Coordinates of C-alpha atoms and ligand atoms in Angstrom, one line a residue:
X1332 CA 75.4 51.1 -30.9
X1333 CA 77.2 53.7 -33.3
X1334 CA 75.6 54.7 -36.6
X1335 CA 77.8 55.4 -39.8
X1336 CA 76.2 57.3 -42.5
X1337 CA 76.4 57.2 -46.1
X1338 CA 75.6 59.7 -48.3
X1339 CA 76.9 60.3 -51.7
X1340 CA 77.4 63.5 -53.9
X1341 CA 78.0 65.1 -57.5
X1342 CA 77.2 61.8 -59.4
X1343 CA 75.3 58.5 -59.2
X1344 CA 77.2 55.1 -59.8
X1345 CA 79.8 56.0 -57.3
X1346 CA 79.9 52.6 -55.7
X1347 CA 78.2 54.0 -52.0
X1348 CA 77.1 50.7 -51.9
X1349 CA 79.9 48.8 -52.2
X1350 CA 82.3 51.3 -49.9
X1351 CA 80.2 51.1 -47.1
X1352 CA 80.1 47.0 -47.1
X1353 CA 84.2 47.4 -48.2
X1354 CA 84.3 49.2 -44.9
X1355 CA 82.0 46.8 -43.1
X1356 CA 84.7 43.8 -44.1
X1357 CA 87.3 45.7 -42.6
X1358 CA 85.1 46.8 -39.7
X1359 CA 84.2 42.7 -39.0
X1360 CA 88.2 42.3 -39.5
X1361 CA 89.0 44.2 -36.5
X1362 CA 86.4 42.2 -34.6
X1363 CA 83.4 44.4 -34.8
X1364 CA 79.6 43.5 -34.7
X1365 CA 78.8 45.2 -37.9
X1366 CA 75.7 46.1 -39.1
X1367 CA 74.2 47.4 -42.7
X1368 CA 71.1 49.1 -43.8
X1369 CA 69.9 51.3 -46.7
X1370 CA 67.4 53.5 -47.4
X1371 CA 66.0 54.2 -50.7
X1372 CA 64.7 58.1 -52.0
X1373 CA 62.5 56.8 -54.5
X1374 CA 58.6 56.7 -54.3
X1375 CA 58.3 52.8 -54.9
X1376 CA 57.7 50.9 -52.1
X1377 CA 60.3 48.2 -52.8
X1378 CA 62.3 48.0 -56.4
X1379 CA 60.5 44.9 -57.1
X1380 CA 57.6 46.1 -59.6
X1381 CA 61.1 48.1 -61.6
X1382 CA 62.3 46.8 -64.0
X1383 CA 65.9 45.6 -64.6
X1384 CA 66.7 48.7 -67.0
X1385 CA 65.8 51.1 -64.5
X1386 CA 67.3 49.8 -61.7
X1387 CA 69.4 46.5 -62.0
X1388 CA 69.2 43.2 -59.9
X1389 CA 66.6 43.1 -57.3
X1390 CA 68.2 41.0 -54.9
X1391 CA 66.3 38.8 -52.4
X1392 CA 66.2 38.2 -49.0
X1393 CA 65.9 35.1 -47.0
X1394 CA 62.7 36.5 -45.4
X1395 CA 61.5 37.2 -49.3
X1396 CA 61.5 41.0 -49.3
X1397 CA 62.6 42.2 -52.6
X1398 CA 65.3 45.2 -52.1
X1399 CA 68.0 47.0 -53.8
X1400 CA 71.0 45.2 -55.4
X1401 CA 73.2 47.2 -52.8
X1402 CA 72.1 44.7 -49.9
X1403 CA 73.5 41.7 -51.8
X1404 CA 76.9 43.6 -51.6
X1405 CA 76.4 44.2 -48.1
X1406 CA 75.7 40.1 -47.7
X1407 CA 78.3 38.9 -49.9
X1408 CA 80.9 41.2 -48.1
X1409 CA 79.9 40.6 -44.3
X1410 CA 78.4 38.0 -42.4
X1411 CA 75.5 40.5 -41.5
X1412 CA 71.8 38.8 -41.8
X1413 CA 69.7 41.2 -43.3
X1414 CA 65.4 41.7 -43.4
X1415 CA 63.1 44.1 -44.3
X1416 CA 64.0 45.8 -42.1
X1417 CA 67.2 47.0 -43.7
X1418 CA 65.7 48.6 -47.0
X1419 CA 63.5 51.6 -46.5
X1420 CA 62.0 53.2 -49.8
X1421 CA 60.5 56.6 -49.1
X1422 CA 57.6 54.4 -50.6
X1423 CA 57.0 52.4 -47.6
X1424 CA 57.3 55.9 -45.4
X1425 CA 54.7 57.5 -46.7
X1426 CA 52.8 54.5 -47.3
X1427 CA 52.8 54.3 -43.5
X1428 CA 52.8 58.0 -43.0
X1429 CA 49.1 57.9 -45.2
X1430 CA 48.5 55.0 -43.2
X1431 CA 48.8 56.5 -39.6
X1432 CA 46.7 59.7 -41.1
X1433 CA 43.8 57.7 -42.3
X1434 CA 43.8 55.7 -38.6
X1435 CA 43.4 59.3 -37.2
X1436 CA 46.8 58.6 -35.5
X1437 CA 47.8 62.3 -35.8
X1438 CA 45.0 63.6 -34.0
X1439 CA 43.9 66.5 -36.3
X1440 CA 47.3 67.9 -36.8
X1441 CA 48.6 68.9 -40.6
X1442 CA 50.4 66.1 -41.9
X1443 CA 53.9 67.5 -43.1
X1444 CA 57.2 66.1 -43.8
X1445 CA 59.0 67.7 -41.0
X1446 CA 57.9 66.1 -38.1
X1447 CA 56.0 63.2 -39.7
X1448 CA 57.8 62.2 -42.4
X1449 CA 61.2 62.6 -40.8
X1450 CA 60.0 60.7 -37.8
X1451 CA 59.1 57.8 -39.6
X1452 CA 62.8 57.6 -40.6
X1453 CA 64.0 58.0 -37.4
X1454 CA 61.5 55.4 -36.1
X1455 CA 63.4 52.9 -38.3
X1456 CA 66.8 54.3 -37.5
X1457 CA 65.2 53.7 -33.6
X1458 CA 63.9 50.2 -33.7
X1459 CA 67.1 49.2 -35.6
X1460 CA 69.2 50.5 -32.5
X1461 CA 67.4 48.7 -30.1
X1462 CA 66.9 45.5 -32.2
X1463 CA 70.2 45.0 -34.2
X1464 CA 72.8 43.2 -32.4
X1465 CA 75.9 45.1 -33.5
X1466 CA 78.8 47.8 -32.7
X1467 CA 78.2 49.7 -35.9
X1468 CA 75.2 50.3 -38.0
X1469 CA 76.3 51.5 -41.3
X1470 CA 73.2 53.2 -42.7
X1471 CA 73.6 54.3 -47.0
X1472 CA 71.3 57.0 -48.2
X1473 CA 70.8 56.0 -52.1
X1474 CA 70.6 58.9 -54.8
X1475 CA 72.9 62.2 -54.8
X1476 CA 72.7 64.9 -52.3
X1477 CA 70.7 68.2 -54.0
X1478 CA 67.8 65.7 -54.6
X1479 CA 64.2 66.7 -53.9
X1480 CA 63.3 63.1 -52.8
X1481 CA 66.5 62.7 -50.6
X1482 CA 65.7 65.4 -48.2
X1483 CA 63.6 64.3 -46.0
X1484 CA 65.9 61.7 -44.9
X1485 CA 68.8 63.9 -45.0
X1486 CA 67.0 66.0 -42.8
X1487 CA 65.7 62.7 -40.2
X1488 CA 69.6 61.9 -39.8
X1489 CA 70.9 65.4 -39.1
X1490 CA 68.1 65.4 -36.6
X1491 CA 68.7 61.7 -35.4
X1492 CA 72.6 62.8 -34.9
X1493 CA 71.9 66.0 -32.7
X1494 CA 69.8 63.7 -30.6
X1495 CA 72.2 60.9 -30.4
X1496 CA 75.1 63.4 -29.2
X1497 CA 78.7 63.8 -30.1
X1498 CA 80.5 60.7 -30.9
X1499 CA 77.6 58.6 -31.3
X1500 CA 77.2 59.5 -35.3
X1501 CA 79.2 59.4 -38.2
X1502 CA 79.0 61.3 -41.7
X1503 CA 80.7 59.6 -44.8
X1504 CA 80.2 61.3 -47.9
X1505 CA 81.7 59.3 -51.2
X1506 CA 81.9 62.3 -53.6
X1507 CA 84.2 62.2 -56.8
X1508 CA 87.0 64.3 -58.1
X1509 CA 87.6 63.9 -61.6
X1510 CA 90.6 63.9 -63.8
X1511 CA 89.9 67.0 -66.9
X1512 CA 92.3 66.1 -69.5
X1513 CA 92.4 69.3 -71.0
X1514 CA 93.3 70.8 -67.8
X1515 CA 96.0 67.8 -66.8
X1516 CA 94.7 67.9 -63.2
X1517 CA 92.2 66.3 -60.6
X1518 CA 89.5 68.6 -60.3
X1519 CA 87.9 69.3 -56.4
X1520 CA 85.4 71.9 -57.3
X1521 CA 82.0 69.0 -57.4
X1522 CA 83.5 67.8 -54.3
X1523 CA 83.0 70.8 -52.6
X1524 CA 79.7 71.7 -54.3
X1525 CA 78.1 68.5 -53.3
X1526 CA 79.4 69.1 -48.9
X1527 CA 78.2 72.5 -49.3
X1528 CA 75.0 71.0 -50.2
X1529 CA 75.3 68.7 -47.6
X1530 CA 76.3 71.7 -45.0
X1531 CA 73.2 74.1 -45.9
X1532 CA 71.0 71.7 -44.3
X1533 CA 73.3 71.0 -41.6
X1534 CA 75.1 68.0 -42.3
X1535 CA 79.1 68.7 -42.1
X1536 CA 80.5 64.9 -43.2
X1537 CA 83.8 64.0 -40.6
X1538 CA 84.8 62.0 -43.7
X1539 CA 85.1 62.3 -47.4
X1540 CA 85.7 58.9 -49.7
X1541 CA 86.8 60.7 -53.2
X1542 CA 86.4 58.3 -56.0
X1543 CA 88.7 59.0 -58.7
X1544 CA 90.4 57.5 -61.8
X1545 CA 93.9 58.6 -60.3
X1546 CA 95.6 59.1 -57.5
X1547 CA 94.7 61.9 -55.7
X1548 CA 97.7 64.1 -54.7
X1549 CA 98.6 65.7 -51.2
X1550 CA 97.6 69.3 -53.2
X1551 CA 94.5 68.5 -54.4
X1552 CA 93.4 66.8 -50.7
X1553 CA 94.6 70.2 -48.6
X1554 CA 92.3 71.7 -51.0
X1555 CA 89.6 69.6 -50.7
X1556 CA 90.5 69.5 -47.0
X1557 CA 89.9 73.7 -47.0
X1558 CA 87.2 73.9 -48.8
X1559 CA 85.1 71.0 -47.3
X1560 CA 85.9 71.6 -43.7
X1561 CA 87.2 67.9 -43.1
X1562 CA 90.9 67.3 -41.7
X1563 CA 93.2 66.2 -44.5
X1564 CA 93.8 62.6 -43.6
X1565 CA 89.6 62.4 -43.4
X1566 CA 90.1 63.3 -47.5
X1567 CA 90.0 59.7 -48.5
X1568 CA 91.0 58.3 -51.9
X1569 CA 89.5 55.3 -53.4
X1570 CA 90.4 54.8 -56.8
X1571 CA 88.4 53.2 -59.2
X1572 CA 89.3 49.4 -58.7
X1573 CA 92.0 47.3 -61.6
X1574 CA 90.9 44.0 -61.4
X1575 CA 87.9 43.2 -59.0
X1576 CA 85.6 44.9 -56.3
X1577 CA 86.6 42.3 -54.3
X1578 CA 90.1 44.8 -53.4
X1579 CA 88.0 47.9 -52.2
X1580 CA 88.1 46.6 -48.7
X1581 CA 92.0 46.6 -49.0
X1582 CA 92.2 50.0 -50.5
X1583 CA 90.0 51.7 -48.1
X1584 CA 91.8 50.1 -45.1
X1585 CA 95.9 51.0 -46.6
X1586 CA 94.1 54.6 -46.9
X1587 CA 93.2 54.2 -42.7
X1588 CA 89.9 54.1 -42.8
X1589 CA 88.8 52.0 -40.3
X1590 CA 90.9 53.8 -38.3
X1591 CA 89.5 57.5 -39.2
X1592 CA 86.2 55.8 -38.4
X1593 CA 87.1 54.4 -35.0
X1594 CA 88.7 57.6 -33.9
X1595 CA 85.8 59.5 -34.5
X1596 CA 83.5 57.3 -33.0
X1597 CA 85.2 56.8 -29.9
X1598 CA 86.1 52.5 -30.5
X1599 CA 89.0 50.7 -30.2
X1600 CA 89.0 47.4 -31.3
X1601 CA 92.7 45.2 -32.8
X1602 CA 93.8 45.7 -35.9
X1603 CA 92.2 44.4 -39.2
X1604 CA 93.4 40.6 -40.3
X1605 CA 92.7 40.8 -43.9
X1606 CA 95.1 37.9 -45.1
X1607 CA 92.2 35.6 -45.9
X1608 CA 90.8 38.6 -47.9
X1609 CA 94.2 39.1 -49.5
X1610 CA 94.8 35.8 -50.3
X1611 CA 91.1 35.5 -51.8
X1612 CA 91.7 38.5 -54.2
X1613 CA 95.1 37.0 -54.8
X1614 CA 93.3 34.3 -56.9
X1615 CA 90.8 36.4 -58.6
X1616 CA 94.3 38.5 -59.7
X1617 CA 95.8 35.9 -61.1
X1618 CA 94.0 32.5 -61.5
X1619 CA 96.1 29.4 -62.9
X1620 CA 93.5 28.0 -65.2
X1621 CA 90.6 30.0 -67.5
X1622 CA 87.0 29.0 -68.7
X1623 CA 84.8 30.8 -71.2
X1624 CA 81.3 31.2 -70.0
X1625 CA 78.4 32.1 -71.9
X1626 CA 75.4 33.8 -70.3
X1627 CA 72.2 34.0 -72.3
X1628 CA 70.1 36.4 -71.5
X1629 CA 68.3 39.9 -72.3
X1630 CA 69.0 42.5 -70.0
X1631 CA 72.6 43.0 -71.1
X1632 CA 73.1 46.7 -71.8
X1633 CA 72.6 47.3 -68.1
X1634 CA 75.9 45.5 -66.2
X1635 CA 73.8 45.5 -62.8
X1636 CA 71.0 43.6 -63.8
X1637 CA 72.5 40.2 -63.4
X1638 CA 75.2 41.2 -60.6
X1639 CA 75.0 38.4 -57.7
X1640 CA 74.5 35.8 -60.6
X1641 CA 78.3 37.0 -62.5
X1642 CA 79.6 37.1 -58.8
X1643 CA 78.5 34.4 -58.2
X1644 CA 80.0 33.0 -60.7
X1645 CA 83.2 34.6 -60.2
X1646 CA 83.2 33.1 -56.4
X1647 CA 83.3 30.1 -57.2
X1648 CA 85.5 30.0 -60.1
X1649 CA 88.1 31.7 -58.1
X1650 CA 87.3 29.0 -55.7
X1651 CA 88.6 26.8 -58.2
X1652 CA 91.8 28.5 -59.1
X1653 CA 90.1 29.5 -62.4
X1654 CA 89.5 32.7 -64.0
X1655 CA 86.2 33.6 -66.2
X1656 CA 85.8 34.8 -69.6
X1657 CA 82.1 35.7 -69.5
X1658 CA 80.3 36.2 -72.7
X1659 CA 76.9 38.2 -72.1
X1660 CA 74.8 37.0 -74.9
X1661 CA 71.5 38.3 -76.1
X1662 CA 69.2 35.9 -76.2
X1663 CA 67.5 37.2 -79.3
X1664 CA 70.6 37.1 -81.2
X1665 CA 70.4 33.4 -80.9
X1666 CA 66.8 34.2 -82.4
X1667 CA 68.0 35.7 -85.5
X1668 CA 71.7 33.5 -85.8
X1669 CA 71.6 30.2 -84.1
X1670 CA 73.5 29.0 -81.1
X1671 CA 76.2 27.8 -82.4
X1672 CA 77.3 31.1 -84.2
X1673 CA 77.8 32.3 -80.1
X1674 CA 78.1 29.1 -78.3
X1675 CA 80.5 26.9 -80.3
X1676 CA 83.8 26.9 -78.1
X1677 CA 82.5 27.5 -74.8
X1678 CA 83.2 25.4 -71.7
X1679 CA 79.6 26.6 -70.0
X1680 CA 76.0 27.8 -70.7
X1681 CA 74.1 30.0 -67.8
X1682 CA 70.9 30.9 -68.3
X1683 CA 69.7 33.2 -65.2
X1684 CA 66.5 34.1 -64.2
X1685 CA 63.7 37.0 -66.3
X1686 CA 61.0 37.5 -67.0
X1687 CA 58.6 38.1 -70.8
X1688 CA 58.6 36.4 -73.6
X1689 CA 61.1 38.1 -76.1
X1690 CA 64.4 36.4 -76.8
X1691 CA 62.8 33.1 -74.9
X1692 CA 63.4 30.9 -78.3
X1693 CA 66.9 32.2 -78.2
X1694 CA 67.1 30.5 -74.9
X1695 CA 65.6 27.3 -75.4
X1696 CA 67.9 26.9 -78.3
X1697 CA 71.3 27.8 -75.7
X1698 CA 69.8 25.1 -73.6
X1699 CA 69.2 22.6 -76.9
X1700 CA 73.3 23.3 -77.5
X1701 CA 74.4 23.3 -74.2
X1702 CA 72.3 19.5 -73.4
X1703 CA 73.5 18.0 -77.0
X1704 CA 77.0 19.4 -77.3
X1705 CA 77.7 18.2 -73.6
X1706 CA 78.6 21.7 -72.8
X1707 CA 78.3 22.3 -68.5
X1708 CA 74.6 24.1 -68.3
X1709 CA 73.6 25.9 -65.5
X1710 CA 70.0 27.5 -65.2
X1711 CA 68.4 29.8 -62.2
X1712 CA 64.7 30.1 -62.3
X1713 CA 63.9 31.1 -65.8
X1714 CA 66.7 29.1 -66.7
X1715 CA 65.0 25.9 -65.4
X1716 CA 62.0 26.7 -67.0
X1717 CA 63.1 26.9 -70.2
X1718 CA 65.4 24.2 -69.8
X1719 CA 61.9 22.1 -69.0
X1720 CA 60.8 23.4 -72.4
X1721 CA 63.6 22.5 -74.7
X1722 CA 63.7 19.2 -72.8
X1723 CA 59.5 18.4 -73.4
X1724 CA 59.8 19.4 -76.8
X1725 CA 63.1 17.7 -77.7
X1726 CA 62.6 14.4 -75.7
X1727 CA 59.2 13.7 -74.4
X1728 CA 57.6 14.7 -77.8
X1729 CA 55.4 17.5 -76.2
X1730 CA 56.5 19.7 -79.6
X1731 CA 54.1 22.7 -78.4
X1732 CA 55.8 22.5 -74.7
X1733 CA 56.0 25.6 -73.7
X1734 CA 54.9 27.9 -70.1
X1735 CA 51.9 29.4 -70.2
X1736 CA 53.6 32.8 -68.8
X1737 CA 54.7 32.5 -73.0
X1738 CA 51.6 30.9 -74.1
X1739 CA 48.6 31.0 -72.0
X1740 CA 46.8 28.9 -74.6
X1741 CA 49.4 26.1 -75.0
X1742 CA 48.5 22.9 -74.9
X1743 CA 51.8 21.3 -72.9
X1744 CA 51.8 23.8 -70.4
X1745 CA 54.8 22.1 -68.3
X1746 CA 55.3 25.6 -66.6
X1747 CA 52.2 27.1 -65.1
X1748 CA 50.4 28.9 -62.2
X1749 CA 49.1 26.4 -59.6
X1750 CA 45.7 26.4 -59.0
X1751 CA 44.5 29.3 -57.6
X1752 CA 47.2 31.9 -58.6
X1753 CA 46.4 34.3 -61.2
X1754 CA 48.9 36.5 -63.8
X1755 CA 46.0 39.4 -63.6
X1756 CA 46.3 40.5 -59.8
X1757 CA 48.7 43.1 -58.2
X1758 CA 52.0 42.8 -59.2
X1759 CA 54.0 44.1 -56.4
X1760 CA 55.7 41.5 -53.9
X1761 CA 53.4 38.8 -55.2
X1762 CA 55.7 36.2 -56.9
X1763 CA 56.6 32.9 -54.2
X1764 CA 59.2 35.2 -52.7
X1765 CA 61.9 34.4 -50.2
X1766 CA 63.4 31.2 -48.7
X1767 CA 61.9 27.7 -48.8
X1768 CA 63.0 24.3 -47.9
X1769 CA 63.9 21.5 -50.7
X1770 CA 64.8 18.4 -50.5
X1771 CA 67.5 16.9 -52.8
X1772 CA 67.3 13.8 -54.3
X1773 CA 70.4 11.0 -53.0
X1774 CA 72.6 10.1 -56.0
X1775 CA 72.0 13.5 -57.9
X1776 CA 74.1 15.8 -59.0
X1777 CA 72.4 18.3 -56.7
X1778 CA 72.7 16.1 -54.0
X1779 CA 76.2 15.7 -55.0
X1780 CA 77.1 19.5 -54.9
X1781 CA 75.5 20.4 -51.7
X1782 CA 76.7 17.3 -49.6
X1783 CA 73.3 17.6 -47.9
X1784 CA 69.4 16.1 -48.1
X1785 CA 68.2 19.6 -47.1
X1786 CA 68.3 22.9 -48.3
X1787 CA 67.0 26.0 -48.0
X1788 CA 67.2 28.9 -50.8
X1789 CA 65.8 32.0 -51.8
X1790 CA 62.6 32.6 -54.6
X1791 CA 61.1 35.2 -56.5
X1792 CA 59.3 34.0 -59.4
X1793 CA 55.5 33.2 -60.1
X1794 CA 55.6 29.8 -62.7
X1795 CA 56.1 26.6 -61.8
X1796 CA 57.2 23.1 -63.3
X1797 CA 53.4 21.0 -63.7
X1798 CA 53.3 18.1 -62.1
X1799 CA 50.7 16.6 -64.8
X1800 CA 53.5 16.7 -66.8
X1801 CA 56.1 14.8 -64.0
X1802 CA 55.7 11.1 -65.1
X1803 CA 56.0 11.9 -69.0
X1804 CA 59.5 14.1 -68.4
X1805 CA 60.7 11.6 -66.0
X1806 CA 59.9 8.6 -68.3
X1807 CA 62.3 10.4 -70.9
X1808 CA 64.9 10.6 -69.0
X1809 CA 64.9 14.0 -67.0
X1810 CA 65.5 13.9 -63.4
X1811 CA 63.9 15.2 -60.5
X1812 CA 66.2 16.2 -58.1
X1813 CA 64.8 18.8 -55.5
X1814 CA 61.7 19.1 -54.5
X1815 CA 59.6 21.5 -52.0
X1816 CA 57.5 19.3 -49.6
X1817 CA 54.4 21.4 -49.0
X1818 CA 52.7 21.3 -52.7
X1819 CA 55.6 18.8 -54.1
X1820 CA 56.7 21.4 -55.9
X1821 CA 60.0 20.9 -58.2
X1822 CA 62.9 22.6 -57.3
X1823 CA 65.7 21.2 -59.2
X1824 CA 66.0 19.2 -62.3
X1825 CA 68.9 17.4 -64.0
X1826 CA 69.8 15.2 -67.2
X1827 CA 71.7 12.5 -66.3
X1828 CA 73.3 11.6 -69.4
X1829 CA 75.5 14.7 -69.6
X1830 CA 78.3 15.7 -68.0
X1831 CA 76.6 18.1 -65.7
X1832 CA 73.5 19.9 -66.4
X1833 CA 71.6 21.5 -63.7
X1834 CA 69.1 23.7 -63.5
X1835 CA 66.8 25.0 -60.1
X1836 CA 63.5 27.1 -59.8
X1837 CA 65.2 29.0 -57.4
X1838 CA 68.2 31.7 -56.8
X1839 CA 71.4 30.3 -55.6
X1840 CA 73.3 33.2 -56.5
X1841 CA 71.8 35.2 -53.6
X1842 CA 73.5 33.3 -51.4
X1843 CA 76.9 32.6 -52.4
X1844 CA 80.6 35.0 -51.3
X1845 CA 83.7 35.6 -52.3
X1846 CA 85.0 33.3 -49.5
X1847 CA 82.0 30.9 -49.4
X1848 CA 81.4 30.2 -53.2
X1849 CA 77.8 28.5 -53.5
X1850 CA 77.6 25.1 -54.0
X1851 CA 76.2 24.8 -57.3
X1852 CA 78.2 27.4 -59.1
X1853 CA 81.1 25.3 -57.8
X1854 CA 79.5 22.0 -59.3
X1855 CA 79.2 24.2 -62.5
X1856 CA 82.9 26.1 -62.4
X1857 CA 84.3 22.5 -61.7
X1858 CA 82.6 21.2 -64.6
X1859 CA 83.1 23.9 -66.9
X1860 CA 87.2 23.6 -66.0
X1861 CA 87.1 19.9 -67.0
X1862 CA 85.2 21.1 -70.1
X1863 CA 88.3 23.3 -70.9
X1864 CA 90.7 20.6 -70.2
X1865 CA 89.3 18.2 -72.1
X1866 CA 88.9 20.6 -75.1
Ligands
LIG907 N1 59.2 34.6 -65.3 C1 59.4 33.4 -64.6 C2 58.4 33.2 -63.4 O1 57.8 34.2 -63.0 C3 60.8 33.2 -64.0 C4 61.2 34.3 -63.0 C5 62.6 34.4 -62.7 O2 63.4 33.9 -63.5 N2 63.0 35.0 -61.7 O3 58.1 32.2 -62.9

């Protein structure tokens, strides 16, 4: 196996993330096993205790672990499967580091950073060598080189390359070279602050990905050639993108990247068929019909923390020919104006997942609009809860409905802990996390979308719908259409007399791509299209 690494310099936000899986879709194009992994510099053992303002999504594996939003680009741009495994925090390395010193594993030595820490990297880089099935490992180191905390695993790969030997490692550093007005010209000095950084502890990248807001002229990448000891055709340009992310892959592979990178690593492999890809970003370009969307929710000044849910959401509207005017609505303006003032005119309501009490009346008023104006609703975890709410209150005369994550004192607690759990305990990777099977009721509109009896999707929340509750929501009309076996927990609930409301306790958006849209976004983008037509 080869190992690709990327690091990133001068800035944060530079899109590592989504480069290196834009160069794993081109990679798997040209018929190569590819593999991708990151590791994290911060102290947190996973991102799951941060919350959304510091950090975005937390995106969910199928094996529950709670990881960085980059992963879900990595999934929704390959076919790689990814674990554990493939997000280390410098968290979990000392964690085990303090671990293995406590067991006496280091035999009276002084615990230090280099070797301990370092090895504990490598050990990861190690095991995922001899256990990934792949070509190419593409490894990202998160953060900006010249961090304290990024170091020590700058340090484990610059030792992990020597060891591996020429050919066997690859350096990609995604740096930026910005555009000074005053000036009129592309600017290379960060660029080769940030891979002289990267040189003083021994790292020389082969490649350089230069983000920029223009096209980077023949000039400007000699210089940056000079200056950052890289050939000139390794000084990459990859422009910020016009329409969609979905185009990176095509950008990076017109500017030969896949090729740089087999070159240097020694592969050959046929050249990259990217007409499905072209054809998919085709649509998104130019879609024939549009919809207007509303999400409600809370965490909107922060455009990561609903990502897989909007590209989601995107997939499969694309899937449909169909284009999406998304309007991110705060939930707690709904509070203060009333739904209609934001939702009248809209040919959907999404209400994704979160977590806390403010702006929840906001939402169970969306949902009250959305079920008696008709309008397409869609909700993902929280947005099943509070659909159950508005539903209780509205139609099964339970007028104090509410969850007791809200209201722990309520007397219609139709969300709740099961017995047993507790809200008081440690919060870190303790939710119902991960996937679990559900089986769809025949005849629903769930059942309907999915074309199956089984499923199986991915969790991370800690409520659930009450089952004392069941018979007195069901007797007014709301349907139960997916339910876990072990516990009978619900999964998925519908309203039958509306054009198509759906909501599930778990997180479809986790699994859905730009080539395989998920089912249920499709159920919803189909339905939100008639909406349009018919309005
Ligand atoms: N706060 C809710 C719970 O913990 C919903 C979580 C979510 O939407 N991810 O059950």
């Amino acid at each position: 196996m080869k190992y690709i690494f990327i690091t990133g310099g001068v800035i944060s936000s530079l899109g590592k993330g989504l480069t290196a899986a834009a160069l794993g879709t081109v990679l798997e194009r040209r018929g190569l096993k590819v593999g991708l992994m990151k590791f994290d510099p911060y102290l947190n053992v996973d991102p799951g205790t941060m919350s959304p303002y510091q950090h975005g999504e937390v995106y969910v594996l199928e094996d529950g672990a709670e990881t960085d939003l980059d992963l879900g680009h990595y999934e929704r741009f390959t076919s790689c499967h990814l674990t554990r495994r493939h997000n280390l925090t410098a968290g979990q390395v000392y964690e085990e580091v303090l671990r293995k010193e406590r067991r006496g594993d280091y035999l009276g030595k002084t615990v230090q950073v280099i070797p301990h820490v370092t090895n504990e990297i490598k050990n990861r880089l190690n095991h995922m060598g001899q256990h990934e099935d792949c070509d190419i490992l593409i490894t990202e180191i998160g953060g900006t080189t010249g961090d304290i905390e990024g170091l020590p695993f700058l340090e484990a790969l610059r030792q992990f390359a020597l060891e591996k030997g020429p050919g066997q490692c690859l350096f990609i550093h995604v740096t930026l070279v910005p555009f000074i007005k005053a000036a009129g010209e592309l600017k290379s000095k960060p660029t080769q602050q940030s891979v002289a950084k990267l040189r003083e502890i021994g790292i020389q990248p082969q490649i350089l990905v230069c983000r920029s807001e223009h096209p980077i002229d023949l000039e400007t990448r000699q210089k940056i050639s000079n200056f950052c000891n890289v050939s000139v055709d390794a000084v990459i340009e990859e422009q910020d993108v016009k329409h969609t992310i979905y185009e990176v892959p095509l950008m990076l592979h017109r500017e030969r990247l896949d090729e740089l990178v087999l070159l240097h690593l020694g592969l050959k492999a046929p050249p990259a068929d990217l007409k499905d890809w072209e054809k998919l970003v085709g649509r998104m370009i130019s879609p024939k019909h549009r919809v207007k969307v509303a999400m409600v929710g809370k965490y909107l000044g922060v455009p990561d923390a609903y990502k897989s849910v909007t590209e989601a959401l995107f997939h499969a509207a694309s899937g449909e020919d169909t284009g999406v005017d998304l309007m991110k609505i705060d939930a707690e303006e709904i509070e203060k104006q009333g739904a209609e003032a934001f939702l009248k005119g809209v040919d959907g309501v999404l209400v994704p997942g979160g977590f806390g009490e403010r702006g929840i009346e906001g939402k169970i008023a969306a949902v009250q609009y959305a079920r008696e104006k008709k309008i397409p609703y869609l909700g993902l975890c929280l947005g099943m809860q509070v659909a159950v709410i508005e539903f209780a209150r509205s139609l099964a005369g339970l007028k104090k409905a509410h969850s007791s994550e809200f209201d722990p004192q309520t007397k219609d607690p139709v969300i709740t802990l099961l017995p047993g759990q507790s809200a008081n305990g440690d919060k870190g990777a303790t939710m119902r996390l991960g996937s679990y099977l559900c089986q769809l009721t025949a005849g629903s509109l769930a059942h309907k979308a999915y074309g199956k009896n089984e499923i199986k999707e991915r969790h991370r929340h800690r409520y659930e719908f009450n089952n004392l509750h069941r018979e007195t929501l069901e007797k007014a009309g709301l349907r139960i259409s997916g339910i876990h076996p072990k516990g009978n927990l619900v999964e998925c609930i519908e309203i039958p007399d509306h054009p198509w409301f759906v909501a599930c306790q778990f997180h479809p958006e986790f699994r859905s791509k730009p080539d395989a849209p998920h089912p249920l976004f499709r159920g919803f983008a189909q339905a939100a299209h008639l909406h349009a037509q018919a309005n």
